[in-house]
Amino acid sequence: MQQRVAEQTIGRLSLYRRLLERLLDENKRRVFSHEIAEITGFTAAQVRRDLMGPGPSGNSRHGYDVGELIQAIDDYLDHPGGQRVAVIGIGNLGRALVAFFSGRRPNLSVVAGFDSDPQRVNREINGCRIYPMESLSEVVVDQNISVAMIAVPAANAQSVAKLCVEAGVSGLLNFAPVHLRAPASVYVSDVDLAMSLEKVAFFARQKGNNGKPSSHS
Amino acid sequence: MQQRVAEQTIGRLSLYRRLLERLLDENKRRVFSHEIAEITGFTAAQVRRDLMGPGPSGNSRHGYDVGELIQAIDDYLDHPGGQRVAVIGIGNLGRALVAFFSGRRPNLSVVAGFDSDPQRVNREINGCRIYPMESLSEVVVDQNISVAMIAVPAANAQSVAKLCVEAGVSGLLNFAPVHLRAPASVYVSDVDLAMSLEKVAFFARQKGNNGKPSSHS
DNA sequence: TGTTGTGAATCTCTTCACAGCT
DNA sequence: AGCTGTGAAGAGATTCACAACA
């Protein structure tokens, strides 16, 4: 167990890592905090502060070694044995999730999908097998799945979540437009698309026309 | 008229409103802050604080009138003339977005989709017409679209965003796994699925005493 | 010189606590 | 009695600013 972890720092570390991997692909070997900040849209101080968790590896002269920094973030964020993920609900969104995550990160692999519609089950999408909803508990246990993405209609989300938790899942990423209840031993994150859109619409209106013409530094 | 707007308050107001509409459907006429808090997972004090923006309408005896409260939030969040939204990129995710938002909220309607693949254009999904990418500027101006949801591959996201902004869009909801740059007069929100999943995986690991080797079958 | 790592200051958001109302 | 609305306190996150260093 590590010390107090700032919620949002973890998210940003994930973003930094993805950027760093891109930089490595482009054969960039070293990077400064202000470069990471520039591309990700945060501040240099923020980046350095976040990197205190994974453990400092910076060098005053050349900044950070990209490869070493990726390794440090890996060690900090990833579970040594990897984690298995399931997608519940294989509608448009569920399919998008399976496709999006397939083969993206070996340490965090989407290994199963579930749907209650018989027409959608017993096939594979991007190498991920789709099972009937009835076999959820069994498959979750067998495959040692610890995280579930919930992409079912709002009316079914809570009962599906319950099934997942009872089967041993300890993290839920919920896309249904309801707040999920779960025991304190389970981490729940609600990604509410309707809310996100309405928020953008509100601030777009503020920014867009009658707002003050901003004087950005 | 409105003072400093707390970013996250706007998001929660959107959630409260959706809940209130559900309550109204269930013929619940009055509600207390602690009930809203219970269902949405926030605290009662938080709810009351958030509602100071839309303007207080609570009554000590019976709490809030559900209908009045919805109206107050509508007045606070919505643009009087409504706002039009476009979805850029009609892959799995884009289709899911169009389907999810169609007919959901009259004041915030998804009126157009765009894709660069000729096979995907010139048809309708849930009553939303899909146009070729070339006509983006024209359609955005004609239909007075002020918000765009970007669901194209990472490599194309920034250039698509530029097109949108130049055509007059002032809010972007970005699903591509990159940080979008935009002028200060445009509000940008990045919904990063990979980041969200990695964050859940991290905290799932911390929460669940998930280090136990599975009781092998 | 220019950068990292970090205590301290600042800014933002949430919770407390209670006056006032019904 | 029980609730709302809100000033004030508290917690949390971000930014500042600078010592240490190459």
CSV table of N, CA, C and O in Angstrom, one decimal, chain B residues 69-131:
chain,number,residue,atom,x,y,z
B,69,LEU,N,-38.0,23.1,-9.5
B,69,LEU,CA,-36.6,23.0,-9.5
B,69,LEU,C,-36.0,22.6,-10.9
B,69,LEU,O,-35.0,23.2,-11.3
B,70,ILE,N,-36.7,21.8,-11.6
B,70,ILE,CA,-36.3,21.4,-12.9
B,70,ILE,C,-36.3,22.7,-13.8
B,70,ILE,O,-35.4,23.0,-14.5
B,71,GLN,N,-37.4,23.5,-13.6
B,71,GLN,CA,-37.5,24.8,-14.4
B,71,GLN,C,-36.3,25.7,-14.1
B,71,GLN,O,-35.7,26.3,-15.0
B,72,ALA,N,-36.0,25.8,-12.8
B,72,ALA,CA,-34.9,26.7,-12.4
B,72,ALA,C,-33.6,26.2,-13.0
B,72,ALA,O,-32.8,27.0,-13.4
B,73,ILE,N,-33.4,24.9,-13.0
B,73,ILE,CA,-32.1,24.4,-13.6
B,73,ILE,C,-32.1,24.6,-15.1
B,73,ILE,O,-31.1,25.0,-15.7
B,74,ASP,N,-33.2,24.3,-15.7
B,74,ASP,CA,-33.4,24.6,-17.1
B,74,ASP,C,-33.0,26.1,-17.4
B,74,ASP,O,-32.1,26.3,-18.3
B,75,ASP,N,-33.5,27.0,-16.7
B,75,ASP,CA,-33.3,28.4,-16.9
B,75,ASP,C,-31.8,28.7,-16.8
B,75,ASP,O,-31.2,29.6,-17.5
B,76,TYR,N,-31.2,28.0,-15.8
B,76,TYR,CA,-29.8,28.3,-15.5
B,76,TYR,C,-28.8,27.6,-16.6
B,76,TYR,O,-27.9,28.2,-17.0
B,77,LEU,N,-29.1,26.4,-17.0
B,77,LEU,CA,-28.2,25.7,-17.8
B,77,LEU,C,-28.4,25.9,-19.3
B,77,LEU,O,-27.5,25.9,-20.1
B,78,ASP,N,-29.7,26.0,-19.7
B,78,ASP,CA,-30.0,25.9,-21.1
B,78,ASP,C,-29.9,27.3,-21.8
B,78,ASP,O,-30.2,28.3,-21.2
B,79,HIS,N,-29.5,27.2,-23.1
B,79,HIS,CA,-29.6,28.4,-23.9
B,79,HIS,C,-31.0,28.5,-24.4
B,79,HIS,O,-31.6,27.6,-24.8
B,80,PRO,N,-31.6,29.7,-24.3
B,80,PRO,CA,-33.0,29.9,-24.6
B,80,PRO,C,-33.3,29.4,-26.1
B,80,PRO,O,-34.3,28.8,-26.2
B,81,GLY,N,-32.5,29.7,-27.0
B,81,GLY,CA,-32.8,29.2,-28.4
B,81,GLY,C,-32.3,27.8,-28.7
B,81,GLY,O,-32.4,27.4,-29.8
B,82,GLY,N,-31.8,27.1,-27.7
B,82,GLY,CA,-31.3,25.8,-27.9
B,82,GLY,C,-30.0,25.8,-28.5
B,82,GLY,O,-29.5,26.8,-29.0
B,83,GLN,N,-29.3,24.7,-28.5
B,83,GLN,CA,-28.0,24.6,-29.1
B,83,GLN,C,-27.9,23.3,-30.0
B,83,GLN,O,-28.5,22.3,-29.6
B,84,ARG,N,-27.3,23.4,-31.1
B,84,ARG,CA,-27.2,22.3,-32.1
B,84,ARG,C,-25.8,21.7,-31.9
B,84,ARG,O,-24.8,22.3,-31.7
B,85,VAL,N,-25.8,20.3,-32.1
B,85,VAL,CA,-24.6,19.5,-31.8
B,85,VAL,C,-24.3,18.7,-33.0
B,85,VAL,O,-25.2,18.2,-33.7
B,86,ALA,N,-23.0,18.5,-33.3
B,86,ALA,CA,-22.6,17.6,-34.4
B,86,ALA,C,-21.7,16.5,-33.8
B,86,ALA,O,-21.0,16.7,-32.8
B,87,VAL,N,-21.7,15.3,-34.5
B,87,VAL,CA,-20.8,14.2,-34.1
B,87,VAL,C,-19.9,14.0,-35.3
B,87,VAL,O,-20.3,13.8,-36.4
B,88,ILE,N,-18.6,14.1,-35.0
B,88,ILE,CA,-17.6,14.0,-36.1
B,88,ILE,C,-16.9,12.6,-36.0
B,88,ILE,O,-16.3,12.3,-34.9
B,89,GLY,N,-17.1,11.8,-37.0
B,89,GLY,CA,-16.5,10.4,-37.0
B,89,GLY,C,-17.6,9.4,-36.6
B,89,GLY,O,-18.1,9.4,-35.5
B,90,ILE,N,-18.1,8.7,-37.6
B,90,ILE,CA,-19.2,7.8,-37.4
B,90,ILE,C,-18.8,6.3,-37.4
B,90,ILE,O,-19.3,5.5,-38.1
B,91,GLY,N,-17.8,6.0,-36.6
B,91,GLY,CA,-17.4,4.6,-36.3
B,91,GLY,C,-18.4,4.1,-35.2
B,91,GLY,O,-19.5,4.6,-35.0
B,92,ASN,N,-17.9,3.1,-34.5
B,92,ASN,CA,-18.7,2.5,-33.5
B,92,ASN,C,-19.1,3.5,-32.4
B,92,ASN,O,-20.2,3.7,-32.0
B,93,LEU,N,-18.1,4.3,-32.0
B,93,LEU,CA,-18.3,5.3,-30.9
B,93,LEU,C,-19.2,6.4,-31.4
B,93,LEU,O,-20.2,6.8,-30.7
B,94,GLY,N,-19.0,6.9,-32.6
B,94,GLY,CA,-19.8,7.9,-33.2
B,94,GLY,C,-21.3,7.5,-33.3
B,94,GLY,O,-22.2,8.2,-32.9
B,95,ARG,N,-21.5,6.3,-33.8
B,95,ARG,CA,-22.8,5.8,-33.9
B,95,ARG,C,-23.5,5.7,-32.5
B,95,ARG,O,-24.6,6.0,-32.3
B,96,ALA,N,-22.7,5.2,-31.5
B,96,ALA,CA,-23.2,5.1,-30.2
B,96,ALA,C,-23.6,6.5,-29.7
B,96,ALA,O,-24.7,6.6,-29.0
B,97,LEU,N,-22.8,7.5,-30.0
B,97,LEU,CA,-23.1,8.8,-29.5
B,97,LEU,C,-24.4,9.4,-30.1
B,97,LEU,O,-25.3,9.9,-29.5
B,98,VAL,N,-24.5,9.2,-31.5
B,98,VAL,CA,-25.7,9.6,-32.2
B,98,VAL,C,-27.0,8.9,-31.6
B,98,VAL,O,-28.0,9.6,-31.2
B,99,ALA,N,-26.9,7.6,-31.4
B,99,ALA,CA,-28.0,6.9,-30.9
B,99,ALA,C,-28.4,7.3,-29.5
B,99,ALA,O,-29.5,7.5,-29.1
B,100,PHE,N,-27.3,7.5,-28.7
B,100,PHE,CA,-27.5,7.8,-27.3
B,100,PHE,C,-28.2,9.2,-27.1
B,100,PHE,O,-29.1,9.4,-26.2
B,101,PHE,N,-27.9,10.2,-27.9
B,101,PHE,CA,-28.3,11.5,-27.7
B,101,PHE,C,-29.6,11.9,-28.5
B,101,PHE,O,-30.2,12.9,-28.3
B,102,SER,N,-30.0,11.0,-29.4
B,102,SER,CA,-31.1,11.3,-30.3
B,102,SER,C,-32.4,11.4,-29.5
B,102,SER,O,-32.8,10.5,-28.8
B,103,GLY,N,-33.0,12.6,-29.6
B,103,GLY,CA,-34.3,12.8,-28.9
B,103,GLY,C,-34.3,12.9,-27.4
B,103,GLY,O,-35.3,12.8,-26.8
B,104,ARG,N,-33.0,13.1,-26.9
B,104,ARG,CA,-32.9,13.0,-25.4
B,104,ARG,C,-33.3,14.3,-24.8
B,104,ARG,O,-34.0,14.4,-23.8
B,105,ARG,N,-32.9,15.4,-25.4
B,105,ARG,CA,-33.1,16.7,-24.8
B,105,ARG,C,-33.3,17.7,-26.0
B,105,ARG,O,-32.4,18.0,-26.7
B,106,PRO,N,-34.6,18.3,-26.1
B,106,PRO,CA,-34.9,19.1,-27.2
B,106,PRO,C,-34.0,20.3,-27.4
B,106,PRO,O,-33.7,20.8,-28.5
B,107,ASN,N,-33.5,20.8,-26.2
B,107,ASN,CA,-32.8,22.0,-26.2
B,107,ASN,C,-31.3,21.8,-26.7
B,107,ASN,O,-30.6,22.7,-26.8
B,108,LEU,N,-30.9,20.6,-26.8
B,108,LEU,CA,-29.5,20.2,-27.1
B,108,LEU,C,-29.6,19.1,-28.1
B,108,LEU,O,-29.4,17.9,-27.7
B,109,SER,N,-29.8,19.4,-29.4
B,109,SER,CA,-30.1,18.3,-30.3
B,109,SER,C,-28.9,18.0,-31.3
B,109,SER,O,-28.3,18.9,-31.8
B,110,VAL,N,-28.7,16.7,-31.4
B,110,VAL,CA,-27.7,16.3,-32.4
B,110,VAL,C,-28.3,16.3,-33.8
B,110,VAL,O,-29.2,15.5,-34.1
B,111,VAL,N,-27.8,17.2,-34.6
B,111,VAL,CA,-28.5,17.5,-35.9
B,111,VAL,C,-27.7,17.0,-37.1
B,111,VAL,O,-28.2,16.9,-38.2
B,112,ALA,N,-26.4,16.6,-36.9
B,112,ALA,CA,-25.6,16.2,-38.0
B,112,ALA,C,-24.4,15.3,-37.6
B,112,ALA,O,-23.9,15.5,-36.5
B,113,GLY,N,-24.1,14.4,-38.5
B,113,GLY,CA,-22.9,13.6,-38.3
B,113,GLY,C,-22.0,13.8,-39.5
B,113,GLY,O,-22.4,14.2,-40.6
B,114,PHE,N,-20.7,13.5,-39.3
B,114,PHE,CA,-19.7,13.7,-40.4
B,114,PHE,C,-18.8,12.5,-40.4
B,114,PHE,O,-18.4,12.0,-39.4
B,115,ASP,N,-18.4,12.1,-41.6
B,115,ASP,CA,-17.4,11.0,-41.7
B,115,ASP,C,-16.7,11.2,-43.1
B,115,ASP,O,-17.3,11.7,-44.0
B,116,SER,N,-15.4,10.7,-43.1
B,116,SER,CA,-14.7,10.9,-44.3
B,116,SER,C,-14.8,9.6,-45.2
B,116,SER,O,-14.4,9.6,-46.4
B,117,ASP,N,-15.4,8.6,-44.7
B,117,ASP,CA,-15.6,7.4,-45.4
B,117,ASP,C,-16.9,7.5,-46.3
B,117,ASP,O,-18.0,7.6,-45.7
B,118,PRO,N,-16.8,7.5,-47.6
B,118,PRO,CA,-18.0,7.7,-48.5
B,118,PRO,C,-19.1,6.6,-48.2
B,118,PRO,O,-20.3,6.9,-48.4
B,119,GLN,N,-18.7,5.5,-47.7
B,119,GLN,CA,-19.7,4.4,-47.4
B,119,GLN,C,-20.6,4.8,-46.3
B,119,GLN,O,-21.7,4.2,-46.1
B,120,ARG,N,-20.1,5.7,-45.4
B,120,ARG,CA,-20.9,6.0,-44.2
B,120,ARG,C,-21.8,7.2,-44.4
B,120,ARG,O,-22.6,7.5,-43.5
B,121,VAL,N,-21.7,7.9,-45.5
B,121,VAL,CA,-22.4,9.2,-45.5
B,121,VAL,C,-23.6,9.1,-46.3
B,121,VAL,O,-24.0,8.1,-46.9
B,122,ASN,N,-24.4,10.2,-46.4
B,122,ASN,CA,-25.6,10.3,-47.1
B,122,ASN,C,-26.7,9.3,-46.6
B,122,ASN,O,-27.4,8.7,-47.5
B,123,ARG,N,-26.7,9.1,-45.4
B,123,ARG,CA,-27.8,8.3,-44.8
B,123,ARG,C,-28.2,8.9,-43.5
B,123,ARG,O,-27.6,9.9,-43.0
B,124,GLU,N,-29.1,8.3,-42.8
B,124,GLU,CA,-29.6,8.8,-41.6
B,124,GLU,C,-29.5,7.8,-40.5
B,124,GLU,O,-29.7,6.6,-40.7
B,125,ILE,N,-29.0,8.2,-39.3
B,125,ILE,CA,-29.0,7.3,-38.1
B,125,ILE,C,-29.9,8.0,-37.0
B,125,ILE,O,-29.6,9.1,-36.6
B,126,ASN,N,-30.9,7.3,-36.6
B,126,ASN,CA,-31.9,7.9,-35.7
B,126,ASN,C,-32.3,9.3,-36.0
B,126,ASN,O,-32.4,10.2,-35.2
B,127,GLY,N,-32.6,9.5,-37.3
B,127,GLY,CA,-33.1,10.8,-37.7
B,127,GLY,C,-32.0,11.8,-37.8
B,127,GLY,O,-32.3,13.0,-38.0
B,128,CYS,N,-30.7,11.4,-37.7
B,128,CYS,CA,-29.6,12.4,-37.8
B,128,CYS,C,-28.9,12.1,-39.1
B,128,CYS,O,-28.4,11.0,-39.4
B,129,ARG,N,-28.8,13.1,-40.0
B,129,ARG,CA,-28.2,13.0,-41.3
B,129,ARG,C,-26.6,12.9,-41.2
B,129,ARG,O,-26.0,13.7,-40.4
B,130,ILE,N,-26.0,12.0,-41.9
B,130,ILE,CA,-24.6,11.9,-42.0
B,130,ILE,C,-24.0,12.6,-43.3
B,130,ILE,O,-24.4,12.1,-44.4
B,131,TYR,N,-23.2,13.5,-43.1
B,131,TYR,CA,-22.6,14.3,-44.2
B,131,TYR,C,-21.1,13.9,-44.5
B,131,TYR,O,-20.5,13.5,-43.5
